[in-house]
mmCIF file of C-alpha atoms in Angstrom:
data_model
loop_
_atom_site.group_PDB
_atom_site.id
_atom_site.type_symbol
_atom_site.label_atom_id
_atom_site.label_comp_id
_atom_site.label_asym_id
_atom_site.label_seq_id
_atom_site.Cartn_x
_atom_site.Cartn_y
_atom_site.Cartn_z
ATOM 1 C CA MET A 29 4.135 -25.687 20.566
ATOM 2 C CA LYS A 30 5.305 -23.400 17.806
ATOM 3 C CA THR A 31 4.292 -24.573 14.388
ATOM 4 C CA VAL A 32 7.104 -25.415 12.026
ATOM 5 C CA LYS A 33 6.781 -23.058 9.081
ATOM 6 C CA THR A 34 7.557 -24.252 5.589
ATOM 7 C CA LEU A 35 6.967 -20.941 3.924
ATOM 8 C CA ALA A 36 8.127 -20.326 0.405
ATOM 9 C CA ILE A 37 9.445 -16.827 0.983
ATOM 10 C CA SER A 38 11.269 -17.622 4.206
ATOM 11 C CA ALA A 39 12.833 -20.707 2.654
ATOM 12 C CA ALA A 40 13.909 -18.760 -0.381
ATOM 13 C CA LEU A 41 15.335 -15.929 1.705
ATOM 14 C CA LEU A 42 17.158 -18.393 3.935
ATOM 15 C CA ILE A 43 18.710 -20.060 0.910
ATOM 16 C CA CYS A 44 19.785 -16.686 -0.481
ATOM 17 C CA ALA A 45 21.027 -15.401 2.869
ATOM 18 C CA THR A 46 23.186 -18.434 3.580
ATOM 19 C CA GLY A 47 24.667 -18.379 0.121
ATOM 20 C CA ALA A 48 23.496 -21.906 -0.570
ATOM 21 C CA ILE A 49 23.094 -22.852 -4.169
ATOM 22 C CA ALA A 50 19.475 -23.593 -4.877
ATOM 23 C CA ALA A 51 18.291 -25.666 -7.802
ATOM 24 C CA ASP A 52 15.150 -23.566 -8.048
ATOM 25 C CA SER A 53 14.780 -19.818 -8.243
ATOM 26 C CA THR A 54 12.757 -17.993 -5.614
ATOM 27 C CA SER A 55 9.900 -17.582 -8.074
ATOM 28 C CA GLN A 56 9.870 -21.323 -8.807
ATOM 29 C CA ILE A 57 9.596 -22.041 -5.087
ATOM 30 C CA ILE A 58 6.682 -19.607 -4.736
ATOM 31 C CA LYS A 59 5.046 -20.885 -7.929
ATOM 32 C CA ARG A 60 4.706 -24.368 -6.418
ATOM 33 C CA ASP A 61 2.057 -23.133 -3.977
ATOM 34 C CA ALA A 62 0.649 -20.271 -6.043
ATOM 35 C CA PRO A 63 -2.789 -20.473 -7.584
ATOM 36 C CA LYS A 64 -3.216 -20.190 -11.344
ATOM 37 C CA GLY A 65 -3.583 -16.536 -12.287
ATOM 38 C CA ILE A 66 -0.546 -15.044 -10.559
ATOM 39 C CA THR A 67 1.137 -12.896 -13.210
ATOM 40 C CA ALA A 68 4.415 -13.714 -14.924
ATOM 41 C CA ALA A 69 5.542 -10.169 -14.066
ATOM 42 C CA PHE A 70 5.301 -11.071 -10.370
ATOM 43 C CA TYR A 71 7.683 -14.014 -10.756
ATOM 44 C CA VAL A 72 10.149 -11.902 -12.758
ATOM 45 C CA CYS A 73 9.968 -9.214 -10.060
ATOM 46 C CA ILE A 74 10.579 -11.762 -7.282
ATOM 47 C CA ASP A 75 13.649 -13.160 -9.038
ATOM 48 C CA LYS A 76 15.036 -9.656 -9.626
ATOM 49 C CA ALA A 77 14.431 -8.835 -5.955
ATOM 50 C CA GLY A 78 16.684 -11.649 -4.782
ATOM 51 C CA SER A 79 16.939 -11.461 -1.007
ATOM 52 C CA ASP A 80 16.011 -7.768 -0.808
ATOM 53 C CA THR A 81 12.947 -7.859 1.438
ATOM 54 C CA ILE A 82 11.898 -4.326 0.508
ATOM 55 C CA ALA A 83 11.928 -5.241 -3.184
ATOM 56 C CA ILE A 84 10.010 -8.456 -2.451
ATOM 57 C CA GLY A 85 7.448 -6.415 -0.529
ATOM 58 C CA SER A 86 7.106 -4.127 -3.538
ATOM 59 C CA CYS A 87 6.557 -7.132 -5.833
ATOM 60 C CA LEU A 88 3.857 -8.445 -3.496
ATOM 61 C CA THR A 89 2.160 -5.052 -3.247
ATOM 62 C CA THR A 90 2.050 -4.696 -7.024
ATOM 63 C CA GLU A 91 0.665 -8.210 -7.444
ATOM 64 C CA ARG A 92 -1.918 -7.600 -4.710
ATOM 65 C CA GLN A 93 -3.146 -4.553 -6.649
ATOM 66 C CA THR A 94 -3.243 -6.574 -9.881
ATOM 67 C CA GLN A 95 -5.193 -9.434 -8.297
ATOM 68 C CA ASP A 96 -7.582 -7.042 -6.558
ATOM 69 C CA ALA A 97 -8.284 -5.326 -9.890
ATOM 70 C CA ARG A 98 -8.817 -8.739 -11.505
ATOM 71 C CA LEU A 99 -11.252 -9.721 -8.779
ATOM 72 C CA ASN A 100 -13.180 -6.438 -9.076
ATOM 73 C CA ALA A 101 -13.397 -6.718 -12.870
ATOM 74 C CA ALA A 102 -14.682 -10.298 -12.678
ATOM 75 C CA TYR A 103 -17.193 -9.317 -9.995
ATOM 76 C CA LYS A 104 -18.553 -6.397 -12.050
ATOM 77 C CA ALA A 105 -18.733 -8.490 -15.227
ATOM 78 C CA LEU A 106 -20.538 -11.265 -13.377
ATOM 79 C CA LEU A 107 -23.026 -8.837 -11.834
ATOM 80 C CA GLY A 108 -23.848 -7.616 -15.324
ATOM 81 C CA LYS A 109 -24.783 -11.140 -16.438
ATOM 82 C CA LEU A 110 -27.070 -12.124 -13.567
ATOM 83 C CA ASN A 111 -30.787 -11.676 -12.891
ATOM 84 C CA ALA A 112 -31.907 -9.776 -9.777
ATOM 85 C CA LYS A 113 -32.110 -12.803 -7.461
ATOM 86 C CA ALA A 114 -28.720 -14.152 -8.544
ATOM 87 C CA LYS A 115 -27.168 -10.671 -8.164
ATOM 88 C CA GLU A 116 -28.478 -10.509 -4.607
ATOM 89 C CA ARG A 117 -26.897 -13.878 -3.833
ATOM 90 C CA LEU A 118 -23.591 -12.875 -5.421
ATOM 91 C CA VAL A 119 -23.474 -9.650 -3.408
ATOM 92 C CA SER A 120 -24.154 -11.640 -0.224
ATOM 93 C CA ALA A 121 -21.505 -14.221 -1.116
ATOM 94 C CA GLU A 122 -18.973 -11.509 -1.874
ATOM 95 C CA ARG A 123 -19.623 -9.745 1.426
ATOM 96 C CA THR A 124 -19.124 -13.045 3.228
ATOM 97 C CA TRP A 125 -15.912 -13.678 1.303
ATOM 98 C CA LEU A 126 -14.632 -10.170 2.136
ATOM 99 C CA GLU A 127 -15.289 -10.840 5.822
ATOM 100 C CA PHE A 128 -13.467 -14.191 5.550
ATOM 101 C CA HIS A 129 -10.557 -12.506 3.755
ATOM 102 C CA SER A 130 -10.319 -9.779 6.394
ATOM 103 C CA LYS A 131 -10.520 -12.194 9.312
ATOM 104 C CA SER A 132 -7.968 -14.515 7.710
ATOM 105 C CA SER A 133 -5.534 -11.636 7.268
ATOM 106 C CA SER A 134 -6.087 -10.509 10.848
ATOM 107 C CA PHE A 135 -5.576 -14.032 12.190
ATOM 108 C CA GLU A 136 -2.423 -14.556 10.142
ATOM 109 C CA SER A 137 -0.991 -11.255 11.333
ATOM 110 C CA ALA A 138 -1.504 -12.414 14.921
ATOM 111 C CA LEU A 139 -0.228 -15.928 14.211
ATOM 112 C CA TYR A 140 3.043 -15.046 12.564
ATOM 113 C CA SER A 141 5.761 -13.174 14.399
ATOM 114 C CA ASN A 142 6.691 -9.583 13.692
ATOM 115 C CA GLU A 143 9.678 -10.449 11.528
ATOM 116 C CA VAL A 144 9.873 -9.059 7.997
ATOM 117 C CA VAL A 145 9.733 -12.540 6.461
ATOM 118 C CA ASP A 146 6.522 -13.264 8.346
ATOM 119 C CA ASP A 147 4.962 -9.986 7.168
ATOM 120 C CA LEU A 148 5.849 -10.970 3.608
ATOM 121 C CA GLN A 149 4.206 -14.353 4.132
ATOM 122 C CA VAL A 150 1.001 -12.724 5.367
ATOM 123 C CA THR A 151 0.992 -10.511 2.262
ATOM 124 C CA GLU A 152 1.685 -13.480 -0.020
ATOM 125 C CA ASN A 153 -1.252 -15.340 1.556
ATOM 126 C CA GLU A 154 -3.463 -12.315 0.926
ATOM 127 C CA VAL A 155 -2.372 -12.125 -2.712
ATOM 128 C CA PHE A 156 -3.090 -15.828 -3.183
ATOM 129 C CA ARG A 157 -6.569 -15.485 -1.617
ATOM 130 C CA LEU A 158 -7.383 -12.570 -3.935
ATOM 131 C CA CYS A 159 -6.193 -14.568 -6.920
ATOM 132 C CA GLU A 160 -8.179 -17.643 -5.900
ATOM 133 C CA ARG A 161 -11.340 -15.568 -5.505
ATOM 134 C CA ALA A 162 -10.785 -13.913 -8.885
ATOM 135 C CA ASN A 163 -10.352 -17.388 -10.376
ATOM 136 C CA THR A 164 -13.635 -18.488 -8.807
ATOM 137 C CA LEU A 165 -15.506 -15.463 -10.142
ATOM 138 C CA ASP A 166 -13.942 -16.001 -13.583
ATOM 139 C CA LYS A 167 -15.218 -19.592 -13.481
ATOM 140 C CA TYR A 168 -18.718 -18.357 -12.617
ATOM 141 C CA LEU A 169 -18.484 -15.835 -15.449
ATOM 142 C CA THR A 170 -17.578 -18.643 -17.873
ATOM 143 C CA ILE A 171 -20.644 -20.582 -16.737
ATOM 144 C CA THR A 172 -22.914 -17.582 -17.335
ATOM 145 C CA ASN A 173 -21.356 -17.056 -20.773
ATOM 146 C CA ASP A 174 -22.123 -20.687 -21.679
ATOM 147 C CA GLN A 175 -25.815 -20.344 -20.826
#
């Protein structure tokens, strides 16, 4: 049985494509499921993109790079605050998370169809995972700063 998808991007594109008047902008629809930390520039980009899937893909790619840089900066800052044993554990945890992230992306690529909207959803999921991990590392960094 094919799973019914309630994906933010596909819903937003469907609304735009059918000409239906939506109460919420595309960015507001995405924001409902987005983790804290997604940039305001991303939401502006998504709204400017409208139903242009290439432009949406560009917005997602830019945000993926931003979130990846955020994650890397938090990771490096956290490493600088930890003792040797804690550093070792962080490195191990990060390697495990990278494996999870990779396998999740691979699974989602196989799960969703080959349509453009599905590719965008896979990328959005990746961006959200990067953001969530950066948020987690930022939280750990706050804890180390408080000690």
